[in-house]
Short mmCIF file of C-alpha atoms in Angstrom, two decimals:
data_model
loop_
_atom_site.label_atom_id
_atom_site.label_comp_id
_atom_site.label_asym_id
_atom_site.label_seq_id
_atom_site.Cartn_x
_atom_site.Cartn_y
_atom_site.Cartn_z
CA MET A 1 99.88 75.29 141.05
CA ALA A 2 103.56 74.52 141.07
CA ARG A 3 104.82 72.87 137.84
CA ASP A 4 105.84 69.62 139.60
CA THR A 5 102.45 69.02 140.59
CA LEU A 6 100.88 68.90 137.25
CA THR A 7 102.65 65.70 136.24
CA GLY A 8 99.09 63.99 136.13
CA SER A 9 97.46 66.79 133.89
CA ARG A 10 100.50 66.12 131.45
CA ILE A 11 99.99 62.18 131.43
CA ARG A 12 96.32 62.70 130.64
CA GLU A 13 96.80 65.24 127.92
CA ARG A 14 99.57 63.03 126.30
CA ARG A 15 97.36 60.08 126.72
CA LEU A 16 94.45 61.73 124.79
CA ILE A 17 96.76 62.92 122.09
CA LEU A 18 97.70 59.32 121.40
CA GLY A 19 94.20 57.91 121.73
CA VAL A 20 95.21 55.54 124.57
CA ARG A 21 92.45 54.59 127.02
CA GLN A 22 92.99 55.20 130.66
CA ALA A 23 92.55 51.40 131.46
CA GLU A 24 94.93 50.38 128.61
CA LEU A 25 97.66 52.75 130.04
CA ALA A 26 96.98 51.49 133.61
CA ARG A 27 97.37 47.86 132.32
CA GLU A 28 100.77 48.73 130.67
CA ALA A 29 102.05 50.72 133.58
CA GLY A 30 101.15 47.77 136.07
CA ILE A 31 98.66 49.81 138.26
CA SER A 32 94.83 49.98 138.55
CA ALA A 33 92.81 52.23 136.58
CA SER A 34 91.49 54.03 139.79
CA TYR A 35 94.90 54.85 140.75
CA LEU A 36 95.88 56.17 137.25
CA ASN A 37 92.61 58.33 137.51
CA LEU A 38 93.73 59.94 140.86
CA ILE A 39 97.37 60.50 139.25
CA GLU A 40 95.78 62.34 136.14
CA HIS A 41 93.84 64.52 138.45
CA ASN A 42 96.84 65.50 140.30
CA ARG A 43 95.51 63.85 143.51
CA ARG A 44 98.40 61.55 143.83
CA ARG A 45 101.91 62.37 143.61
CA ILE A 46 104.06 60.31 141.15
CA GLY A 47 107.88 59.69 140.51
CA GLY A 48 110.44 57.26 140.40
CA LYS A 49 110.07 54.00 138.43
CA LEU A 50 106.21 54.47 137.97
CA LEU A 51 106.80 57.88 136.20
CA VAL A 52 109.51 56.09 133.98
CA ASP A 53 107.20 53.24 133.21
CA ILE A 54 104.42 55.51 132.21
CA ALA A 55 106.58 57.78 130.19
CA GLY A 56 107.76 54.57 128.33
CA VAL A 57 104.30 53.60 127.39
CA LEU A 58 103.59 57.10 126.26
CA GLY A 59 106.80 57.37 124.34
CA VAL A 60 108.21 60.50 125.96
CA GLU A 61 111.11 61.30 128.04
CA PRO A 62 110.14 61.35 131.96
CA SER A 63 111.21 65.00 132.16
CA MET A 64 108.65 66.01 129.66
CA LEU A 65 105.90 64.67 132.06
CA SER A 66 107.72 66.12 135.24
CA GLU A 67 108.66 69.18 134.10
CA GLY A 68 106.12 70.00 131.30
CA ALA A 69 106.39 73.12 129.23
CA GLU A 70 109.92 74.77 129.03
CA ALA A 71 110.56 77.98 131.00
CA ALA A 72 110.82 79.73 127.94
CA LEU A 73 107.20 79.22 126.83
CA ILE A 74 105.85 80.05 130.30
CA SER A 75 107.95 83.30 130.29
CA THR A 76 106.61 84.13 126.74
CA LEU A 77 103.10 83.58 128.29
CA ARG A 78 103.55 85.84 131.16
CA GLU A 79 104.93 88.42 128.73
CA ALA A 80 101.98 88.32 126.72
CA ALA A 81 99.85 88.77 129.71
CA ALA A 82 101.81 91.68 130.72
CA ASP A 83 101.79 93.50 127.39
CA SER A 84 98.07 92.85 126.86
CA GLY A 85 97.39 95.69 129.33
CA VAL A 86 94.37 93.66 130.68
CA PRO A 87 94.24 92.48 134.15
CA VAL A 88 94.68 88.62 134.09
CA ALA A 89 93.28 86.81 137.16
CA GLU A 90 94.79 83.47 136.30
CA LEU A 91 98.23 84.73 135.78
CA ASP A 92 99.27 82.48 138.71
CA ARG A 93 97.95 79.38 136.92
CA VAL A 94 100.16 79.97 133.71
CA ASP A 95 102.12 76.79 134.47
CA GLU A 96 98.96 74.69 134.72
CA PHE A 97 97.73 76.30 131.33
CA ALA A 98 100.94 75.50 129.72
CA GLY A 99 100.95 71.76 131.16
CA ARG A 100 97.48 70.96 130.28
CA PHE A 101 97.20 72.56 127.10
CA PRO A 102 100.80 72.86 125.55
CA GLY A 103 99.49 73.12 122.04
CA TRP A 104 97.38 76.08 122.59
CA ALA A 105 99.98 77.55 125.05
CA GLU A 106 102.54 77.29 121.89
CA VAL A 107 99.86 78.93 119.63
CA LEU A 108 99.47 81.95 122.10
CA ALA A 109 103.13 82.34 122.75
CA SER A 110 103.78 82.03 118.69
CA GLY A 111 101.20 84.73 118.15
CA HIS A 112 102.69 87.00 120.96
CA ARG A 113 106.18 86.67 119.26
CA ARG A 114 104.60 87.32 115.72
CA ILE A 115 102.85 90.48 116.84
CA ALA A 116 106.03 91.77 118.67
CA THR A 117 107.99 91.24 115.52
CA LEU A 118 105.50 92.83 113.16
CA GLU A 119 105.10 96.01 115.60
CA ARG A 120 109.02 96.45 115.43
CA THR A 121 108.78 96.11 111.80
CA VAL A 122 105.95 99.05 111.61
CA GLU A 123 108.14 101.23 113.78
CA THR A 124 111.00 100.59 111.48
CA LEU A 125 109.23 101.23 108.28
CA SER A 126 107.41 104.15 109.61
CA ASP A 127 110.60 105.83 110.73
CA ARG A 128 112.18 105.00 107.29
CA LEU A 129 109.43 106.63 105.41
CA THR A 130 109.14 109.61 107.55
CA HIS A 131 112.97 110.48 107.79
CA ASP A 132 114.72 108.67 104.82
CA PRO A 133 116.21 111.67 102.70
CA ASN A 134 116.85 109.21 99.87
CA LEU A 135 113.40 107.99 99.59
CA ALA A 136 111.98 111.65 99.89
CA ALA A 137 114.42 112.86 97.21
CA SER A 138 113.23 109.86 94.85
CA VAL A 139 109.65 110.65 95.23
CA HIS A 140 110.13 114.06 94.97
CA GLU A 141 111.96 113.65 91.59
CA VAL A 142 109.04 111.18 90.27
CA LEU A 143 106.28 113.67 91.11
CA SER A 144 108.37 116.77 89.80
CA THR A 145 108.93 115.00 86.33
CA ALA A 146 105.33 113.65 86.15
CA ALA A 147 104.24 117.35 86.73
CA ALA A 148 106.60 118.57 84.00
CA ILE A 149 105.28 115.93 81.54
CA ARG A 150 101.58 116.82 82.57
CA SER A 151 102.31 120.56 81.83
CA THR A 152 103.89 119.84 78.56
CA ALA A 153 101.06 117.48 77.28
CA SER A 154 98.47 120.01 78.37
CA ILE A 155 100.08 122.80 76.41
CA LEU A 156 100.30 120.47 73.14
CA ALA A 157 96.65 119.26 73.61
CA GLU A 158 95.12 122.59 74.27
CA THR A 159 96.83 125.22 72.59
CA GLY A 160 95.83 123.98 68.89
CA GLU A 161 98.04 124.66 66.04
CA LEU A 162 101.64 125.50 67.05
CA GLU A 163 104.52 126.69 64.90
CA PRO A 164 106.84 123.81 64.02
CA GLU A 165 109.66 125.29 65.95
CA TRP A 166 107.77 125.36 69.16
CA ARG A 167 106.05 121.83 68.70
CA ASP A 168 109.36 120.34 68.28
CA ARG A 169 110.61 121.84 71.19
CA PHE A 170 107.83 120.70 73.26
CA HIS A 171 108.22 117.24 71.84
CA LYS A 172 111.82 117.35 72.74
CA ASN A 173 111.02 118.32 76.33
CA LEU A 174 108.28 115.71 76.69
CA ASN A 175 110.83 112.94 75.37
CA GLU A 176 113.46 114.07 77.96
CA ASP A 177 110.93 114.45 80.77
CA SER A 178 109.71 110.77 79.93
CA LEU A 179 113.38 109.50 80.10
CA ARG A 180 113.67 111.25 83.68
CA LEU A 181 110.65 109.71 84.90
CA SER A 182 111.69 106.25 83.49
CA GLU A 183 115.16 106.59 85.25
CA SER A 184 113.79 108.09 88.54
CA SER A 185 111.11 105.59 88.75
CA ARG A 186 113.27 102.57 88.21
CA ALA A 187 115.78 103.97 90.86
CA LEU A 188 112.76 104.42 93.29
CA VAL A 189 111.71 100.76 92.80
CA SER A 190 115.21 99.54 93.11
CA PHE A 191 115.61 101.55 96.38
CA LEU A 192 112.23 100.03 97.68
CA ASP A 193 112.94 96.56 96.40
CA GLU A 194 113.84 94.19 99.31
CA GLY A 195 115.92 91.74 97.03
CA ASP A 196 119.43 91.87 97.21
CA THR A 197 120.31 90.45 93.86
CA GLY A 198 121.33 93.51 92.17
CA GLU A 199 124.97 95.03 92.02
CA ASP A 200 124.03 98.25 93.63
CA ARG A 201 123.25 98.02 97.40
CA ARG A 202 120.05 99.71 98.56
CA GLY A 203 120.32 102.52 100.96
CA MET A 204 122.48 105.57 101.83
CA PRO A 205 126.44 105.51 102.03
CA GLN A 206 126.06 105.93 105.99
CA GLU A 207 124.05 102.78 105.90
CA GLU A 208 126.69 100.99 103.73
CA ALA A 209 129.39 102.14 106.15
CA GLU A 210 127.48 101.14 109.30
CA ALA A 211 126.93 97.57 107.80
CA PHE A 212 130.69 97.29 107.14
CA LEU A 213 131.54 98.35 110.63
CA GLN A 214 128.77 95.98 112.21
CA ALA A 215 129.97 92.99 110.09
CA SER A 216 133.41 93.28 112.07
CA GLY A 217 131.51 93.90 115.54
CA PHE A 218 133.05 97.50 115.46
CA HIS A 219 136.43 95.88 116.31
CA PHE A 220 139.40 95.55 114.15
CA PRO A 221 142.36 93.57 115.41
CA GLU A 222 144.36 94.53 112.51
CA LEU A 223 144.37 98.23 113.34
CA GLU A 224 145.08 97.26 116.78
CA GLU A 225 148.19 95.40 115.86
CA GLY A 226 149.23 97.80 113.22
CA THR A 227 149.08 95.03 110.48
CA ALA A 228 146.77 96.83 107.83
CA ALA A 229 145.74 100.25 107.00
CA PRO A 230 142.33 101.58 107.02
CA GLN A 231 142.35 101.85 103.19
CA ASP A 232 143.29 97.99 102.89
CA LEU A 233 140.30 97.17 105.08
CA VAL A 234 137.73 99.30 103.15
CA GLN A 235 139.18 98.53 99.59
CA ASP A 236 137.42 95.26 98.85
CA ALA A 237 134.84 95.19 101.53
CA PRO A 238 131.59 93.50 99.95
CA GLU A 239 129.41 96.03 102.32
CA LEU A 240 130.91 99.23 100.80
CA VAL A 241 129.56 99.54 96.96
CA SER A 242 129.67 103.40 96.65
CA GLU A 243 132.93 105.69 96.90
CA ALA A 244 130.97 107.80 99.31
CA ALA A 245 130.41 104.70 101.57
CA ARG A 246 134.14 103.72 101.24
CA SER A 247 135.19 107.48 102.14
CA LEU A 248 132.86 107.40 105.29
CA ALA A 249 134.31 103.96 106.42
CA ARG A 250 137.63 104.88 105.95
CA ALA A 251 137.36 108.01 107.89
CA ALA A 252 135.80 106.04 110.76
CA LEU A 253 138.62 103.37 110.78
CA GLU A 254 141.34 106.43 110.65
CA GLN A 255 139.65 107.73 113.92
CA TYR A 256 139.55 104.13 115.34
CA GLN A 257 143.37 103.99 114.46
CA ALA A 258 144.32 107.06 116.24
CA ASP A 259 142.27 106.25 119.33
CA ALA A 260 143.88 102.77 119.40
CA ARG A 261 147.46 104.09 119.16
CA ALA A 262 146.68 106.49 122.07
CA MET A 263 145.13 103.83 124.01
CA PRO A 264 146.51 100.47 123.16
CA LEU A 265 144.29 97.46 123.76
CA PRO A 266 146.55 95.71 126.52
CA ALA A 267 146.97 98.86 128.33
CA ILE A 268 143.22 100.12 128.39
CA ALA A 269 141.91 96.48 129.07
CA ARG A 270 144.36 96.50 132.23
CA GLU A 271 143.11 99.93 133.43
CA VAL A 272 139.42 99.02 133.02
CA ARG A 273 139.79 95.69 134.92
CA SER A 274 141.84 97.34 137.72
CA GLY A 275 140.27 100.74 138.22
CA GLY A 276 136.76 99.94 136.52
CA LEU A 277 134.71 102.07 134.07
CA ASP A 278 135.69 105.67 134.73
CA PRO A 279 136.14 107.50 131.58
CA VAL A 280 137.60 110.80 133.15
CA ALA A 281 140.22 108.75 134.91
CA LEU A 282 141.20 106.87 131.67
CA ALA A 283 141.48 110.23 130.08
CA GLN A 284 143.80 111.62 132.55
CA HIS A 285 145.96 108.27 132.56
CA PHE A 286 146.40 108.34 128.98
CA GLY A 287 146.52 111.97 128.30
CA CYS A 288 143.56 111.92 125.89
CA GLU A 289 140.47 113.85 125.51
CA LEU A 290 137.12 112.66 126.91
CA PRO A 291 135.61 112.01 123.53
CA ALA A 292 138.48 109.80 122.39
CA VAL A 293 137.94 107.62 125.73
CA LEU A 294 134.27 107.24 124.80
CA ARG A 295 134.79 106.25 121.41
CA ARG A 296 137.58 103.81 122.45
CA LEU A 297 135.43 102.25 125.14
CA ALA A 298 132.48 101.73 122.74
CA ALA A 299 135.05 99.88 120.25
CA LEU A 300 136.50 97.25 123.00
CA PRO A 301 135.21 93.86 122.89
CA GLU A 302 132.58 92.82 125.22
CA ASP A 303 135.06 90.46 127.05
CA VAL A 304 137.41 93.27 127.81
CA LEU A 305 134.60 95.85 128.72
CA GLY A 306 132.50 93.37 130.64
CA ARG A 307 129.40 94.50 128.89
CA GLU A 308 127.74 95.55 125.62
CA ALA A 309 128.25 99.23 124.90
CA GLY A 310 126.73 101.42 122.16
CA LEU A 311 127.84 104.92 120.83
CA VAL A 312 126.20 107.74 118.83
CA ILE A 313 127.85 110.82 117.48
CA CYS A 314 126.15 113.91 116.16
CA ASP A 315 126.98 117.31 114.73
CA ALA A 316 125.65 120.71 115.82
CA SER A 317 122.41 120.07 113.72
CA GLY A 318 121.71 117.18 115.80
CA THR A 319 122.20 114.74 112.90
CA LEU A 320 123.43 111.24 113.73
CA LEU A 321 126.89 110.71 112.07
CA PHE A 322 127.84 107.51 113.76
CA ARG A 323 125.72 104.76 115.35
CA LYS A 324 126.92 101.63 117.09
CA PRO A 325 123.62 99.91 118.54
CA VAL A 326 123.25 98.48 121.95
CA THR A 327 120.53 96.06 122.63
CA GLY A 328 117.16 97.72 123.87
CA PHE A 329 118.20 101.34 122.95
CA ALA A 330 116.42 102.40 119.50
CA MET A 331 118.23 104.46 117.19
CA PRO A 332 116.51 106.19 114.17
CA ARG A 333 118.27 105.47 110.77
CA PHE A 334 118.83 109.26 110.31
CA GLY A 335 118.21 112.52 112.25
CA ALA A 336 115.16 113.42 114.03
CA SER A 337 116.12 111.46 117.29
CA CYS A 338 115.05 112.31 120.75
CA PRO A 339 115.95 115.70 121.76
CA LEU A 340 116.08 114.54 125.58
CA TRP A 341 119.03 112.26 125.02
CA PRO A 342 121.96 113.47 127.08
CA LEU A 343 123.96 113.56 123.74
CA TYR A 344 122.07 116.82 123.04
CA THR A 345 122.25 118.30 126.43
CA ALA A 346 125.93 117.84 126.21
CA LEU A 347 125.83 119.80 122.84
CA VAL A 348 124.60 122.92 124.26
CA ARG A 349 127.24 122.57 127.01
CA PRO A 350 130.56 122.10 125.23
CA HIS A 351 133.51 120.63 127.27
CA VAL A 352 131.09 119.65 130.21
CA PRO A 353 130.73 115.75 130.76
CA VAL A 354 127.05 114.72 131.00
CA ARG A 355 126.05 111.55 132.68
CA ARG A 356 122.41 110.52 133.01
CA ASN A 357 120.48 107.34 133.74
CA VAL A 358 117.74 107.08 131.13
CA VAL A 359 114.98 104.61 130.13
CA GLN A 360 113.80 104.36 126.59
CA GLN A 361 109.99 104.25 126.34
CA GLY A 362 108.56 101.60 124.32
CA ARG A 363 107.30 98.00 124.63
CA ASN A 364 110.32 96.65 126.52
CA ALA A 365 111.53 99.62 128.61
CA ALA A 366 115.08 99.28 129.54
CA ALA A 367 117.48 101.62 131.53
CA PHE A 368 120.81 102.82 130.18
CA ASP A 369 123.87 104.86 131.69
CA CYS A 370 124.60 107.46 129.17
CA MET A 371 127.85 109.41 129.21
CA ALA A 372 128.34 112.24 126.76
CA VAL A 373 130.53 115.44 125.93
CA ALA A 374 130.79 117.93 123.10
CA TRP A 375 133.91 119.13 121.66
CA PRO A 376 135.03 121.62 118.71
CA LEU A 377 136.20 119.90 115.77
CA GLN A 378 139.25 122.42 115.43
CA MET A 379 140.19 125.65 117.12
CA PRO A 380 138.26 128.34 115.33
CA GLU A 381 139.80 131.51 113.92
CA PHE A 382 138.86 134.97 115.03
CA GLY A 383 135.50 135.86 113.71
CA ALA A 384 134.57 132.33 112.88
CA ASP A 385 132.00 130.05 114.75
CA PRO A 386 133.23 126.79 116.27
CA LEU A 387 131.93 123.61 114.74
CA TYR A 388 130.79 121.22 117.60
CA ARG A 389 130.15 117.51 117.66
CA ALA A 390 129.00 115.25 120.54
CA VAL A 391 129.51 111.75 121.34
CA MET A 392 127.33 109.52 123.70
CA LEU A 393 128.42 106.32 125.33
CA ILE A 394 125.49 104.01 125.92
CA LEU A 395 125.91 101.38 128.56
CA PRO A 396 123.03 98.82 129.86
CA GLY A 397 122.53 100.10 133.39
CA GLY A 398 119.32 98.66 134.46
CA GLN A 399 120.54 97.58 137.98
CA GLU A 400 122.28 100.84 138.78
CA ALA A 401 119.65 103.19 137.32
CA GLN A 402 118.26 105.49 139.87
CA ASP A 403 115.40 107.88 138.91
CA PRO A 404 116.07 107.37 135.25
CA GLN A 405 115.06 110.23 132.84
CA PRO A 406 112.44 108.92 130.27
CA VAL A 407 113.64 109.40 126.65
CA GLY A 408 112.52 108.14 123.35
CA ALA A 409 113.88 107.10 119.92
CA SER A 410 112.26 109.59 117.80
CA CYS A 411 108.74 111.41 118.26
CA ARG A 412 107.14 109.63 115.43
CA ILE A 413 107.47 106.20 117.06
CA CYS A 414 107.47 107.35 120.66
CA PRO A 415 104.54 106.32 122.81
CA ARG A 416 105.04 108.78 125.70
CA GLN A 417 102.28 111.07 126.07
CA ASP A 418 102.66 114.76 127.32
CA CYS A 419 106.16 114.95 126.58
CA PRO A 420 107.38 118.69 126.58
CA ALA A 421 110.07 117.96 123.84
CA ARG A 422 107.49 116.32 121.47
CA ARG A 423 107.81 117.77 117.92
CA GLU A 424 104.97 115.63 116.19
CA PRO A 425 102.18 113.17 117.27
CA SER A 426 103.15 109.79 117.69
CA ILE A 427 101.91 107.04 115.44
CA LEU A 428 101.64 104.69 118.68
CA LYS A 429 99.59 104.63 121.43
CA GLU A 430 100.61 104.92 125.19
CA GLU A 431 99.97 101.20 126.02
CA PHE A 432 101.73 100.11 122.60
#
């Protein structure tokens, strides 16, 4: 049933909520109760002055009666039905449901949004608990110290009389291990504490550096215009607490500055607008390497590039060194990302550009246009193995994607079954 034919149902629903009798509403609107009854059962169309009069009596805007629930609510209801995995025979009547029962419709939509938020939280926390090296190191320190205390205490309790020299030594060890346990436990609690009241920031230096870059939208006009140096930008940045984080951020900004000098913003913006998004052509035009072009494109403002762009960089071990998120493409906080990413295909084929249309499996699968290439950090000496890195530009490409390759974020939270690249079972089901 079309939304504009449910005006009568909305009038009836609003009247019942207000506790107004049908005869009373008809009298106030200047029509008969029988005619109002036909309107409320959607047997008579209504509009113009009569709709305005009835809306005035009910104390609502006429559009609330003629248009009913907002499109966002109906869209959420349709999404909830699609995500349920259960065939919904009445899907074509979702407008009628939202119009006749707006309260229950909002409850259902709110529940769906809350479930989706909780599922994303579970994915994030599970990925963190599984792959966070800081957490693993803290827990290992607590457990090893507790084991040392247990061992020392057992010797003191079960050995009987000990020579004073040995007893004092064990007491000293017990005291030192207790202090270690106290410090490591306090550090672990601080790491897990969600509050941000302490001076020390929770997380790894890489996280601090990424937070700093994200706070500026990964774009730095000061470096583009040459009015500031990387050191100036990181010196007093509130996101950078540790010296290690400042070092990482400074290195990222120095690379940004070098790319900006090789491809100035006005020039590359002009080339992108005139020639389109062709990294190889841009590399030839500016005389730059392809990795620099991919980095530069990811750093351009959206109004210049014409779309959102993400970027990831990894080393030869596959560990992600740099991440610029893009909406819909999940990236793990640390290594152990999906081995099917074109990033890793490029890593085993240095200097060969790799372009793939991919779709990331999950709740809201979306297609992306990924361009990747690997390059050596420096020219290796004779007898020395080269050190490679790979970079991947990620562009939303749902409209252009043809036969996209399915990929995931990491095996731990990837719902795709029967994947030949899977390293460990997923905590999610296929229909999650």
